[in-house]
Each structure stands twice: as structure tokens, then as C-alpha cells.
């Protein structure tokens, strides 16, 4: 165990939980974990104000695991999450942290999957149930006793649950559980509606909020890039092509990520190394010395390992993984812009982490501008610029030293000086792609736009579904949403507002619950909450719009 892992060890968690956390690669608890774990372990109700990216899942999962009894084969903890994606993510996190707790099982309960196996897993003794409210209510309708043994309840992203219209479902769920239970509520914001729930259903809750003071970071130019988590490495590689850096530090969350990213960079020819808490102190010092004197240009580090790192050559900081809190962001980007020099900081933001970006902007009092991935032309221009810069200083005296040789070679080969220069360039650039076509072929498929995929504004036309799909990659759906289709379109006199009005009125949904609406000539697409979708579609069965039956159906892209 390295000295940094003492952080988790000091939290009074069961050694098997601590061991699993350390095996995951976490080096120390984040601020929200530091504060919440002791409160939940002590059995208190709690309100935690935290968003995705702060480490909030482990903040409740670790103490809840500690409090359940693996020997009892019945549901003991219920975690409610607004979307199927989050429910799956939370369930996976529980499984990871429970790896060394034999007998503990976790079941994820969400809409869009058959109910039978979910109910069976609950009855077979899963102690942890992670559920979306809509589907859980469906189960309760079949068996009102499913939650009778649950004595720990966590509401994760409570504000999102209310936005998706789950208020009534939550009330049903509260009633189905013992009143003596422990209740923990996490929410990024605490509007009146959430406070009212807390008032009614939590007992003398402790409050945890990560206080953030405004901090200034003026000498540093900041930008962010929206990217899906699995495209981070290719995004980093693309950015490196066009960023004019001297030395660079990249921050990631786990030890494994430092190793993976450093080796991906090395494979592309960068002088890169990993720096994490597992690396012995003298080796860490060697890495930092190499960064100082230019034997290394990129270091991929965890927060812990980069503590105190002061290398004036660092011109760039890449936050490949989101920091847990704004303070840590400010701390990280402070590694550049040293000694009054200008620095540049880039933050990769996954769709779920946008809120954290807003918090960072608020705390630093600065806008973190959005950048896009460079396109092939930008990559080509950057490569040619590098080549120009490397050759330009050689031109001045090369003719004096190698001019005669050039004459001789052109004569011997029987070619023009241009042909010979081209051959030498090919050799010097060692197969590097230096035309637009070659670059396009070699580049990984990173979308050039942010992963929001809003194409509602594209021109509509009377295209059949299939042709439409063939022409464009499917538009990414927001989390927790399902796409539905109706055969009513513009030619039926339909506009988006008619569809919206009909669904709001008849479906009883909150406005926020409805995503994009796209009206084409002969059909329309509407994004609706995945959870509870079947019930909603049943409710809308007889709805008419512009005098015609809506007949909304789930739309499958594949
Ligand atoms: P969350 O805010 O719960 O969505 O967590 C965001 C990410 O941080 C997840 O990928 C977690 O695996 C990771 N994470 C949570 N706690 C820690 C920690 N103490 N050290 C490193 N990574 C963590």
C-alpha cells in the first residue's frame, strides 16, 4: 500500500471494501467522499449537493456496502437513479466495490428490459437494488412487498428525477419502504421541490456541500472539448497534432489510465511517461527531471502523483479526466503558466459532465471556451508547419555544404533537383501522411462536432427512413431517452408545437421530459423518457393531432 492510500484506509470502511477501491486504482478519497462516508457510515440521513464527476457514486456506495449484511439474502439497499444509463453505471460501480465481499449481489432494474429476470434477481436475494423509479413502480404494482426489507435508500441525481416527472413514482416508492430506513439524497441543485421531499422524507439530515471559493487563473488560456469517454485517447492524439506545446502534463483519474494513455502516446512517437502513486519516489523524481530537461515532453499523471510538480517548461495542461472539484481544477492548471509565462489548459468534458464545467466556470469566474477537434486540413497545416520549422534553419548553409553533392546526384540519377528534393522529403518524413487524402485515411473516426448531435434544424425532406439512416450516422440520443415515431408529418399539417402540446397534455409529462422533436414531410420523431415508455405510449394510444391518430411507436434504428 502506498502512503496515499491511507486516505481510504482511514475512513473506517471494511478492509475488503478498501482493498477493492485500491484495486480500482483510486489513490485517495475525493472531497465529497471524504465528507459523506463518515456520515452515511454512522447511519445518518444526508443531503449531498454534488454533481457527476465529483466521485459521488463511491461517496454513497462504499458506506452503503459497509452497512449491509451479506449473510441476509434480501434487498437491503435501494438506489434510485433517473436514467437507465445511470442505473447501470451505479450498479457496475457497486459490483466493482463489492468484488471482495462474497455473497453480495447487485441488480439493476430499468425499463426497456424484461421484468421477469429483474424480479427473479430481487427474489433470489440481491442485497442492492439499483432502479429507475418508473420501472420500480411497475414491479411494486406486481408485488407490493418487494421493498419491505430495504433499510437504506439513496436518491441519486434527485433533481434530474423530478425533471423527468418521477415525483409521483417517488412517493409510491417511499410508501413501500420501512419508515425506519436511512435516506440519503444526492442532487446537483437544491430547488424548492427537492427541499420539500427532504423535509417530508428525511430525518434530521446532515448537509454536505463542497464549498468552492472563487479563484483566479488569469495567465492561463482555457478551453474545453466535448467528447465521449471512449474517444478520449483519439481526441488527445488529434489535439496534440495542432497544439504548439513545449512540455505538457495530462491529468487522469486512475493509475491504470496513466499507464494506458502514456503507452498510447509513446506508440505514436511522443516522449511520454506515466506518473502515479504506485511509482517509487526516486523513479517519480527521474520522470520529473526528464520532463525538465526535455528527455520527456508529456507526463500523464494522477492528482496525487503530480503534487508539487513545478516544471517551467510546461506550456499545456490537458485535463483528460474531469477533476473532482473546481479547486483541484485550478490546482491542476496552475502547473502551467509558471513564472509569469502564458499557459494553455484544455479540459475534456463528457456529456454527463457538462454541469461540472459550469461549476468550474462559476468558481474561476471565467468562461472556458469550447473548441472542436481539428479537422484534417488543420492537421495537415500543423504537420507542414512543423516540417517547415524544422527545415527552415537548415537551408541557409546547406547549399554550401551539400550543393555540390546535389549536383552530382541529380546528374548520376538523371533527375531534376525537384525530383531529388521530393525523394529526400519522403525519406525524411518517414511515411508520415502529408496530404489531405492520406490524413483522412489514417485518422481515427472522431466526430468533428460535439456529441450533442442536435440536427433538429437540418432541412426536412420526404425521405424514407432507410435512406435517411443510410445517409447519416444515427443521431446520438440523450441519456435516458427513447426515440419514437409517428407517421404524421408536415404534409399532414403537423408542426413540432402540435406534437409537443398533445404529448404534454395527454401524457402528463413535464416539458423537460420531452427531447428533440423532428418533423419531416411524411413522419416525425420525438424523444421521450425511456423509463415508463410503454405506459406513456399506452396513455397516448387514442391521442389525435390535427384530427388524425398520433399512433406513436418506439422507433428502432437498427
Ligand atoms: P461520479 O462522480 O460518481 O460519477 O464518479 C466519476 C468518476 O470518478 C468515475 O469514473 C469513478 O470511477 C471515478 N472516481 C470516483 N472516486 C474516485 C477516487 N477517489 N479516485 C479516483 N477516481 C475516482
Coordinates of C-alpha atoms and ligand atoms in Angstrom, one line a residue:
X1 CA 0.0 0.0 0.0
X2 CA 1.4 3.4 -0.9
X3 CA 1.2 6.2 1.6
X4 CA -1.6 7.9 -0.4
X5 CA -4.0 5.1 0.0
X6 CA -4.0 5.8 3.7
X7 CA -6.8 8.2 2.8
X8 CA -9.3 5.4 2.2
X9 CA -7.9 3.2 4.9
X10 CA -8.5 6.0 7.4
X11 CA -12.2 6.1 6.7
X12 CA -13.3 3.2 8.8
X13 CA -14.5 1.1 5.9
X14 CA -14.3 -2.6 5.9
X15 CA -10.8 -3.7 4.8
X16 CA -12.3 -5.7 1.9
X17 CA -14.0 -2.6 0.6
X18 CA -10.8 -0.5 1.0
X19 CA -8.9 -3.3 -0.9
X20 CA -11.4 -3.3 -3.7
X21 CA -11.2 0.5 -4.0
X22 CA -7.4 0.5 -4.1
X23 CA -7.5 -2.3 -6.7
X24 CA -9.7 0.0 -8.8
X25 CA -6.8 2.5 -8.9
X26 CA -8.2 5.3 -6.7
X27 CA -5.5 6.9 -4.8
X28 CA -7.4 9.0 -2.3
X29 CA -11.0 9.9 -1.5
X30 CA -12.4 12.9 -3.2
X31 CA -13.8 15.8 -1.2
X32 CA -17.4 14.5 -1.4
X33 CA -16.3 11.0 -0.3
X34 CA -14.2 12.4 2.5
X35 CA -17.2 14.2 3.9
X36 CA -20.1 11.8 3.1
X37 CA -18.6 8.5 4.0
X38 CA -18.4 9.0 7.8
X39 CA -22.0 10.4 7.9
X40 CA -23.5 7.6 6.0
X41 CA -21.5 5.0 7.9
X42 CA -22.9 6.5 11.2
X43 CA -26.4 5.8 9.9
X44 CA -27.5 9.5 9.5
X45 CA -29.8 10.7 6.8
X46 CA -27.9 13.1 4.4
X47 CA -28.4 15.6 1.7
X48 CA -25.3 15.8 -0.6
X49 CA -25.0 18.6 -3.1
X50 CA -22.7 17.2 -5.8
X51 CA -22.8 16.6 -9.5
X52 CA -21.4 13.9 -11.7
X53 CA -17.7 13.9 -11.7
X54 CA -17.2 14.6 -8.0
X55 CA -17.0 10.9 -7.1
X56 CA -20.5 10.9 -5.6
X57 CA -21.3 7.3 -6.5
X58 CA -18.5 5.9 -4.4
X59 CA -19.4 8.5 -1.7
X60 CA -22.6 6.6 -1.1
X61 CA -21.8 3.1 -2.5
X62 CA -18.9 2.5 -0.2
X63 CA -20.6 3.2 3.2
X64 CA -23.8 1.5 2.0
X65 CA -21.9 -1.6 1.2
X66 CA -20.3 -1.4 4.6
X67 CA -23.8 -1.2 6.2
X68 CA -25.4 -4.2 4.5
X69 CA -25.3 -7.7 5.9
X70 CA -24.1 -10.1 3.1
X71 CA -25.4 -13.1 5.1
X72 CA -29.0 -11.8 4.7
X73 CA -30.3 -12.6 1.2
X74 CA -32.9 -9.9 0.8
X75 CA -32.9 -6.4 -0.6
X76 CA -31.3 -4.1 1.9
X77 CA -30.4 -1.0 -0.1
X78 CA -32.2 0.7 -2.9
X79 CA -30.6 3.3 -5.1
X80 CA -32.9 5.3 -7.4
X81 CA -31.4 6.9 -10.5
X82 CA -33.2 9.0 -13.2
X83 CA -32.0 7.1 -16.2
X84 CA -31.2 3.6 -17.3
X85 CA -27.6 4.6 -18.1
X86 CA -27.0 6.0 -14.7
X87 CA -28.7 3.0 -13.0
X88 CA -26.4 0.6 -15.0
X89 CA -23.3 2.8 -14.2
X90 CA -24.2 2.8 -10.4
X91 CA -24.8 -0.9 -10.4
X92 CA -21.5 -1.6 -12.1
X93 CA -19.8 0.7 -9.5
X94 CA -21.3 -1.3 -6.7
X95 CA -20.2 -4.5 -8.2
X96 CA -16.7 -3.2 -8.5
X97 CA -16.5 -2.0 -4.9
X98 CA -18.1 -5.3 -3.7
X99 CA -15.6 -7.5 -5.6
X100 CA -14.1 -8.7 -2.3
X101 CA -17.3 -9.2 -0.4
X102 CA -18.5 -12.7 -1.2
X103 CA -22.3 -13.1 -1.3
X104 CA -23.1 -9.5 -2.2
X105 CA -25.2 -9.2 -5.3
X106 CA -26.5 -6.2 -7.2
X107 CA -29.5 -6.0 -9.5
X108 CA -30.2 -3.2 -11.9
X109 CA -33.9 -2.6 -12.6
X110 CA -34.9 -0.3 -15.5
X111 CA -37.3 0.0 -18.3
X112 CA -36.9 -1.5 -21.8
X113 CA -35.7 -4.9 -20.4
X114 CA -37.9 -7.8 -19.4
X115 CA -39.4 -7.6 -15.9
X116 CA -39.2 -11.3 -15.1
X117 CA -35.4 -11.7 -14.7
X118 CA -35.2 -8.5 -12.7
X119 CA -37.9 -9.7 -10.2
X120 CA -36.2 -13.1 -10.0
X121 CA -32.8 -11.5 -9.2
X122 CA -34.5 -9.5 -6.4
X123 CA -36.2 -12.6 -5.0
X124 CA -33.0 -14.6 -5.2
X125 CA -31.6 -12.3 -2.6
X126 CA -29.8 -9.4 -4.3
X127 CA -29.0 -7.0 -1.4
X128 CA -28.5 -4.0 -3.6
X129 CA -31.2 -2.8 -6.0
X130 CA -30.4 0.0 -8.3
X131 CA -33.5 1.1 -10.1
X132 CA -35.2 3.8 -12.2
X133 CA -38.4 4.9 -10.5
X134 CA -40.8 4.1 -13.3
X135 CA -39.8 0.5 -13.7
X136 CA -39.6 0.0 -9.9
X137 CA -43.2 1.2 -9.6
X138 CA -44.2 -1.4 -12.3
X139 CA -42.6 -4.1 -10.0
X140 CA -44.4 -2.7 -7.0
X141 CA -47.7 -3.0 -8.8
X142 CA -47.0 -6.7 -9.2
X143 CA -45.6 -7.3 -5.7
X144 CA -46.0 -4.5 -3.2
X145 CA -43.7 -6.3 -0.7
X146 CA -40.5 -6.1 -2.9
X147 CA -39.1 -3.2 -0.9
X148 CA -40.3 -4.3 2.6
X149 CA -36.8 -5.2 3.8
X150 CA -34.9 -2.2 2.4
X151 CA -33.4 -0.1 5.1
X152 CA -31.1 2.2 3.1
X153 CA -32.4 4.4 0.3
X154 CA -30.3 6.6 -1.9
X155 CA -31.8 9.1 -4.3
X156 CA -29.1 9.8 -6.9
X157 CA -29.5 12.9 -9.1
X158 CA -32.8 13.7 -7.4
X159 CA -33.2 17.0 -9.3
X160 CA -33.0 15.0 -12.6
X161 CA -35.6 12.5 -11.4
X162 CA -38.0 15.3 -10.7
X163 CA -37.3 16.9 -14.1
X164 CA -38.2 13.7 -15.8
X165 CA -41.5 13.7 -14.0
X166 CA -40.9 11.0 -11.4
X167 CA -42.4 12.8 -8.4
X168 CA -45.5 10.6 -8.1
X169 CA -43.4 7.5 -8.6
X170 CA -41.1 8.5 -5.8
X171 CA -44.0 9.0 -3.4
X172 CA -45.2 5.5 -4.2
X173 CA -41.7 4.1 -3.6
X174 CA -41.3 5.9 -0.3
X175 CA -44.5 4.4 1.0
X176 CA -43.4 0.9 0.1
X177 CA -40.4 1.1 2.4
X178 CA -40.0 0.9 6.2
X179 CA -40.1 4.4 7.7
X180 CA -37.1 3.5 9.9
X181 CA -34.8 3.4 6.9
X182 CA -31.8 5.6 6.3
X183 CA -32.3 8.0 3.4
X184 CA -29.6 9.8 1.5
X185 CA -30.3 12.3 -1.2
X186 CA -27.8 13.5 -3.8
X187 CA -28.6 16.3 -6.1
X188 CA -26.6 18.8 -8.1
X189 CA -29.1 21.6 -7.3
X190 CA -31.5 22.0 -4.4
X191 CA -34.6 23.7 -5.8
X192 CA -37.7 24.0 -3.6
X193 CA -39.2 20.7 -4.9
X194 CA -36.2 18.8 -3.6
X195 CA -36.2 20.6 -0.3
X196 CA -39.8 19.7 0.1
X197 CA -39.0 16.0 -0.5
X198 CA -36.2 16.2 2.0
X199 CA -38.5 17.8 4.6
X200 CA -41.1 15.1 4.2
X201 CA -38.9 12.0 3.9
X202 CA -35.6 12.6 5.6
X203 CA -35.0 12.6 9.3
X204 CA -32.7 15.4 10.6
X205 CA -30.4 15.1 7.6
X206 CA -26.8 16.3 7.7
X207 CA -25.8 18.5 4.8
X208 CA -22.7 18.1 2.7
X209 CA -21.7 20.6 0.1
X210 CA -18.4 21.1 -1.4
X211 CA -17.7 24.8 -0.8
X212 CA -15.9 26.5 -3.6
X213 CA -14.2 29.8 -3.4
X214 CA -13.6 31.9 -6.4
X215 CA -10.1 31.5 -7.7
X216 CA -8.3 33.3 -10.4
X217 CA -6.3 31.8 -13.2
X218 CA -5.7 34.7 -15.5
X219 CA -2.4 33.8 -17.2
X220 CA -3.9 30.6 -18.5
X221 CA -6.0 30.3 -21.6
X222 CA -8.7 27.7 -21.0
X223 CA -10.8 25.7 -23.4
X224 CA -12.9 22.6 -23.3
X225 CA -13.8 19.9 -25.8
X226 CA -16.9 17.8 -25.6
X227 CA -16.1 14.2 -26.2
X228 CA -17.5 10.7 -25.4
X229 CA -15.5 8.8 -22.8
X230 CA -14.4 6.1 -25.2
X231 CA -13.0 8.6 -27.7
X232 CA -10.7 10.4 -25.3
X233 CA -7.5 8.9 -26.4
X234 CA -8.1 9.6 -30.1
X235 CA -9.2 13.1 -29.2
X236 CA -6.0 13.7 -27.2
X237 CA -3.9 12.5 -30.2
X238 CA -5.7 14.8 -32.6
X239 CA -5.3 17.8 -30.2
X240 CA -1.6 17.1 -29.9
X241 CA -1.2 17.4 -33.6
X242 CA -2.2 21.1 -33.6
X243 CA -1.3 22.3 -30.2
X244 CA 2.0 24.1 -30.2
X245 CA 3.4 22.8 -26.9
X246 CA 6.8 22.6 -25.3
X247 CA 6.1 20.3 -22.3
X248 CA 2.6 19.0 -21.4
X249 CA 1.0 17.4 -18.4
X250 CA -2.1 15.3 -18.7
X251 CA -4.3 14.5 -15.8
X252 CA -6.4 11.3 -15.5
X253 CA -8.1 9.7 -12.5
X254 CA -6.6 6.3 -12.1
X255 CA -3.2 4.6 -12.1
X256 CA -4.3 2.4 -14.9
X257 CA -5.3 5.3 -17.0
X258 CA -1.9 6.9 -16.6
X259 CA -0.3 3.7 -18.0
X260 CA -2.8 3.3 -20.8
X261 CA -2.6 6.8 -22.1
X262 CA 1.2 7.1 -21.7
X263 CA 1.7 4.0 -23.8
X264 CA -0.8 5.1 -26.4
X265 CA 1.2 8.3 -26.7
X266 CA 4.6 6.5 -26.8
X267 CA 3.2 4.3 -29.6
X268 CA 2.6 7.5 -31.6
X269 CA 6.2 8.6 -31.1
X270 CA 5.7 11.1 -28.3
X271 CA 8.2 11.1 -25.5
X272 CA 5.7 10.3 -22.7
X273 CA 5.7 8.7 -19.3
X274 CA 3.2 7.8 -16.6
X275 CA 3.3 9.3 -13.1
X276 CA 1.2 7.7 -10.4
X277 CA 1.2 6.9 -6.7
X278 CA 2.5 3.3 -7.3
X279 CA 5.7 4.6 -8.8
X280 CA 8.5 4.7 -6.3
X281 CA 9.6 8.2 -5.2
X282 CA 13.0 8.1 -6.8
X283 CA 11.5 6.9 -10.1
X284 CA 9.0 9.8 -9.9
X285 CA 11.8 12.2 -9.5
X286 CA 13.6 10.8 -12.5
X287 CA 10.4 11.3 -14.6
X288 CA 10.2 14.9 -13.4
X289 CA 13.8 15.6 -14.2
X290 CA 13.4 14.1 -17.6
X291 CA 10.4 16.4 -18.2
X292 CA 12.5 19.4 -17.0
X293 CA 15.4 18.7 -19.4
X294 CA 13.4 17.7 -22.4
X295 CA 14.1 13.9 -22.4
X296 CA 10.3 13.7 -21.9
X297 CA 7.7 16.0 -23.3
X298 CA 4.5 14.6 -21.9
X299 CA 3.7 13.2 -18.4
X300 CA 0.4 11.5 -17.7
X301 CA -0.4 11.8 -14.0
X302 CA -2.9 11.4 -11.3
X303 CA -3.5 14.3 -9.0
X304 CA -1.7 12.7 -6.1
X305 CA 1.4 12.0 -8.1
X306 CA 1.6 15.5 -9.6
X307 CA 1.5 17.2 -6.3
X308 CA 4.1 19.9 -6.0
X309 CA 5.2 19.4 -9.6
X310 CA 6.9 22.6 -10.8
X311 CA 8.4 22.5 -14.3
X312 CA 8.7 25.8 -16.0
X313 CA 8.7 24.1 -19.5
X314 CA 5.1 23.1 -19.1
X315 CA 3.1 25.1 -21.6
X316 CA 0.0 22.9 -21.6
X317 CA -2.3 21.0 -19.2
X318 CA -4.8 18.6 -20.6
X319 CA -7.5 17.5 -18.1
X320 CA -8.3 14.3 -19.8
X321 CA -10.5 13.2 -16.9
X322 CA -12.5 15.8 -15.1
X323 CA -11.2 16.9 -11.7
X324 CA -13.4 16.2 -8.7
X325 CA -13.9 19.8 -7.8
X326 CA -13.0 23.3 -9.0
X327 CA -10.2 23.7 -6.5
X328 CA -8.5 20.7 -8.0
X329 CA -9.1 22.1 -11.5
X330 CA -7.4 25.3 -10.5
X331 CA -4.6 23.4 -8.9
X332 CA -4.1 21.3 -12.0
X333 CA -4.0 24.1 -14.5
X334 CA -1.7 26.0 -12.2
X335 CA 1.0 23.5 -13.4
X336 CA 1.3 25.7 -16.5
X337 CA 1.6 29.5 -16.8
X338 CA 4.5 29.3 -14.4
X339 CA 6.9 32.2 -13.7
X340 CA 4.6 34.7 -15.4
X341 CA 4.5 32.7 -18.7
X342 CA 1.3 32.1 -20.6
X343 CA -0.1 28.6 -20.4
X344 CA -3.0 26.8 -22.0
X345 CA -5.4 24.4 -20.4
X346 CA -7.7 22.0 -22.2
X347 CA -10.5 20.1 -20.4
X348 CA -12.2 17.1 -21.9
X349 CA -15.9 17.0 -21.0
X350 CA -18.2 14.0 -21.5
X351 CA -21.8 14.7 -22.0
X352 CA -22.7 13.9 -18.4
X353 CA -20.0 16.2 -17.0
X354 CA -21.3 19.4 -18.6
X355 CA -22.7 20.6 -15.3
X356 CA -19.3 20.3 -13.6
X357 CA -17.9 22.5 -16.4
X358 CA -20.4 25.2 -15.4
X359 CA -19.4 24.9 -11.8
X360 CA -15.7 25.4 -12.8
X361 CA -16.7 28.4 -14.8
X362 CA -18.5 29.9 -11.9
X363 CA -15.8 29.3 -9.4
X364 CA -13.0 30.5 -11.6
X365 CA -15.1 33.4 -12.8
X366 CA -14.0 32.7 -16.3
X367 CA -15.6 31.2 -19.4
X368 CA -13.9 28.0 -20.6
X369 CA -14.4 28.4 -24.3
X370 CA -15.5 25.4 -26.4
X371 CA -13.1 24.1 -29.0
X372 CA -13.7 21.5 -31.7
X373 CA -11.4 18.7 -32.7
X374 CA -9.1 19.8 -35.5
X375 CA -10.2 18.7 -38.9
X376 CA -7.9 17.0 -41.4
X377 CA -7.0 20.3 -43.0
X378 CA -5.9 21.7 -39.7
X379 CA -3.8 18.6 -39.0
X380 CA -2.2 18.9 -42.4
X381 CA -1.4 22.5 -41.9
X382 CA 0.1 21.8 -38.5
X383 CA 2.3 19.0 -39.8
X384 CA 3.5 21.1 -42.7
X385 CA 4.3 23.9 -40.3
X386 CA 6.3 21.6 -38.1
X387 CA 8.2 20.4 -41.2
X388 CA 8.8 24.0 -42.4
X389 CA 10.1 25.0 -38.9
X390 CA 12.5 22.0 -38.8
X391 CA 13.9 22.6 -42.3
X392 CA 14.0 26.4 -42.4
X393 CA 17.1 26.8 -40.2
X394 CA 19.0 24.2 -42.3
X395 CA 18.5 26.0 -45.6
X396 CA 20.9 28.9 -45.0
X397 CA 24.1 26.9 -45.1
X398 CA 23.0 23.6 -46.7
X399 CA 23.8 24.7 -50.2
X400 CA 27.4 25.5 -49.3
X401 CA 27.9 22.1 -47.6
X402 CA 25.7 19.8 -49.8
X403 CA 25.2 21.8 -53.1
X404 CA 27.9 20.0 -55.0
X405 CA 26.6 16.7 -53.8
X406 CA 23.2 17.6 -55.0
X407 CA 24.5 18.4 -58.5
X408 CA 26.4 15.2 -58.7
X409 CA 23.4 13.1 -57.5
X410 CA 21.0 14.7 -60.0
X411 CA 23.5 14.1 -62.7
X412 CA 24.1 10.5 -61.7
X413 CA 20.4 9.7 -61.2
X414 CA 19.4 11.7 -64.2
X415 CA 16.6 13.6 -62.4
X416 CA 15.6 17.2 -61.7
X417 CA 16.6 18.8 -58.4
X418 CA 12.8 18.9 -57.6
X419 CA 12.5 15.2 -58.0
X420 CA 15.5 14.6 -55.8
X421 CA 14.3 17.0 -53.1
X422 CA 10.9 15.2 -53.2
X423 CA 12.6 11.9 -52.7
X424 CA 14.6 13.3 -49.8
X425 CA 11.5 14.7 -48.2
X426 CA 9.7 11.3 -48.5
X427 CA 12.7 9.7 -46.7
X428 CA 12.9 12.4 -44.0
X429 CA 9.2 12.3 -43.2
X430 CA 9.3 8.6 -42.9
X431 CA 5.9 7.7 -44.2
X432 CA 4.0 10.4 -42.4
X433 CA 0.7 11.3 -44.0
X434 CA 1.2 14.8 -45.6
X435 CA -1.7 15.1 -48.0
X436 CA -5.3 15.6 -47.1
X437 CA -6.4 12.3 -48.5
X438 CA -3.7 10.4 -46.6
X439 CA -4.6 12.1 -43.4
X440 CA -8.2 11.3 -43.8
X441 CA -7.4 7.7 -44.3
X442 CA -5.2 7.4 -41.2
X443 CA -7.3 9.4 -38.7
X444 CA -9.4 7.5 -36.3
X445 CA -13.1 8.2 -36.6
X446 CA -13.5 11.0 -34.2
X447 CA -16.6 13.1 -34.9
X448 CA -15.7 16.7 -35.6
X449 CA -18.6 18.0 -33.7
X450 CA -19.6 17.9 -30.1
X451 CA -21.5 14.8 -29.1
X452 CA -24.8 16.6 -28.7
X453 CA -25.9 15.7 -32.2
X454 CA -28.7 18.2 -32.5
X455 CA -29.8 18.1 -36.0
X456 CA -33.3 19.2 -35.5
X457 CA -32.5 22.2 -37.7
X458 CA -31.5 20.3 -40.7
X459 CA -33.6 20.6 -43.8
X460 CA -36.6 18.3 -43.8
X461 CA -37.5 16.3 -46.8
X462 CA -39.6 13.5 -47.8
X463 CA -37.1 10.7 -47.4
X464 CA -37.9 7.2 -46.4
X465 CA -36.4 6.1 -43.1
X466 CA -34.0 3.7 -44.5
X467 CA -32.5 6.1 -47.0
X468 CA -32.3 8.7 -44.3
X469 CA -30.4 6.4 -42.0
X470 CA -28.0 5.3 -44.7
X471 CA -27.1 8.8 -45.5
X472 CA -26.2 9.8 -41.9
X473 CA -25.0 8.0 -38.8
X474 CA -27.8 7.8 -36.3
X475 CA -28.0 10.9 -34.2
X476 CA -27.0 10.1 -30.6
X477 CA -29.9 10.0 -28.2
X478 CA -29.6 11.9 -24.9
X479 CA -29.3 9.6 -21.9
X480 CA -32.5 8.0 -20.7
X481 CA -34.4 8.9 -23.8
X482 CA -36.0 6.7 -26.4
X483 CA -36.9 7.8 -29.9
X484 CA -40.5 7.4 -31.1
X485 CA -42.0 7.8 -34.5
X486 CA -45.4 8.8 -35.8
X487 CA -46.5 8.6 -39.4
X488 CA -47.8 12.2 -39.1
X489 CA -45.6 14.8 -40.7
X490 CA -45.6 18.2 -42.3
X491 CA -47.8 17.1 -45.1
X492 CA -50.5 16.3 -42.5
X493 CA -50.3 19.9 -41.4
X494 CA -48.3 19.0 -38.3
X495 CA -45.7 21.3 -36.6
X496 CA -43.4 20.4 -33.7
X497 CA -45.5 22.5 -31.3
X498 CA -48.7 20.5 -32.1
X499 CA -46.9 17.3 -31.2
X500 CA -45.4 18.8 -28.0
X501 CA -48.8 20.1 -26.9
X502 CA -50.5 16.8 -27.5
X503 CA -47.9 14.8 -25.6
X504 CA -47.7 17.2 -22.7
X505 CA -51.5 17.3 -22.3
X506 CA -52.3 13.7 -22.7
X507 CA -49.1 12.2 -21.4
X508 CA -48.9 14.3 -18.3
X509 CA -45.2 14.8 -18.7
X510 CA -43.0 17.8 -17.6
X511 CA -41.7 19.8 -20.5
X512 CA -38.1 18.8 -19.7
X513 CA -39.0 15.2 -20.2
X514 CA -39.5 15.6 -23.9
X515 CA -36.4 15.8 -26.0
X516 CA -36.0 16.8 -29.6
X517 CA -38.9 16.8 -32.0
X518 CA -38.2 16.5 -35.7
X519 CA -41.0 16.9 -38.1
X520 CA -40.3 15.6 -41.6
X521 CA -42.7 15.6 -44.5
X522 CA -44.1 12.1 -44.1
X523 CA -43.3 11.3 -40.5
X524 CA -42.0 12.8 -37.2
X525 CA -39.6 11.7 -34.5
X526 CA -39.9 12.6 -30.8
X527 CA -37.6 11.8 -28.0
X528 CA -39.3 10.6 -24.8
X529 CA -38.1 9.2 -21.4
X530 CA -37.1 5.5 -21.8
X531 CA -38.3 4.8 -18.3
X532 CA -42.0 4.2 -18.2
X533 CA -42.2 4.5 -22.0
X534 CA -44.6 1.6 -22.5
X535 CA -47.0 3.1 -20.0
X536 CA -46.7 6.5 -21.7
X537 CA -47.4 5.1 -25.2
X538 CA -50.4 3.3 -23.8
X539 CA -51.7 6.6 -22.4
X540 CA -51.2 8.3 -25.8
X541 CA -52.9 5.4 -27.6
X542 CA -56.0 7.4 -28.6
X543 CA -54.4 10.8 -28.9
X544 CA -55.3 12.7 -32.1
X545 CA -53.3 15.6 -33.6
X546 CA -54.7 17.8 -36.3
X547 CA -57.6 15.4 -36.5
X548 CA -55.5 12.3 -37.1
X549 CA -54.5 9.5 -34.8
X550 CA -51.0 10.0 -33.5
X551 CA -50.0 6.3 -33.2
X552 CA -46.7 6.9 -31.6
X553 CA -44.4 3.9 -31.6
X554 CA -40.9 3.2 -30.4
X555 CA -38.5 3.7 -33.3
X556 CA -35.6 1.3 -33.6
X557 CA -32.6 2.5 -35.6
X558 CA -31.1 -0.9 -36.3
Ligands
LIG1 P1 -19.1 10.0 -10.2 O1 -19.0 11.4 -9.8 O2 -19.5 9.1 -9.1 O3 -19.8 9.8 -11.5 O4 -17.6 9.5 -10.5 C1 -16.8 9.9 -11.6 C2 -15.6 9.1 -11.9 O5 -14.6 9.2 -10.9 C3 -15.9 7.6 -12.0 O6 -15.3 7.2 -13.2 C4 -15.2 7.0 -10.8 O7 -14.7 5.7 -11.1 C5 -14.1 7.9 -10.5 N1 -13.7 8.1 -9.1 C6 -14.6 8.2 -8.1 N2 -13.9 8.3 -6.9 C7 -12.6 8.3 -7.2 C8 -11.4 8.4 -6.5 N3 -11.4 8.5 -5.1 N4 -10.2 8.3 -7.1 C9 -10.2 8.2 -8.5 N5 -11.3 8.1 -9.3 C10 -12.5 8.1 -8.6

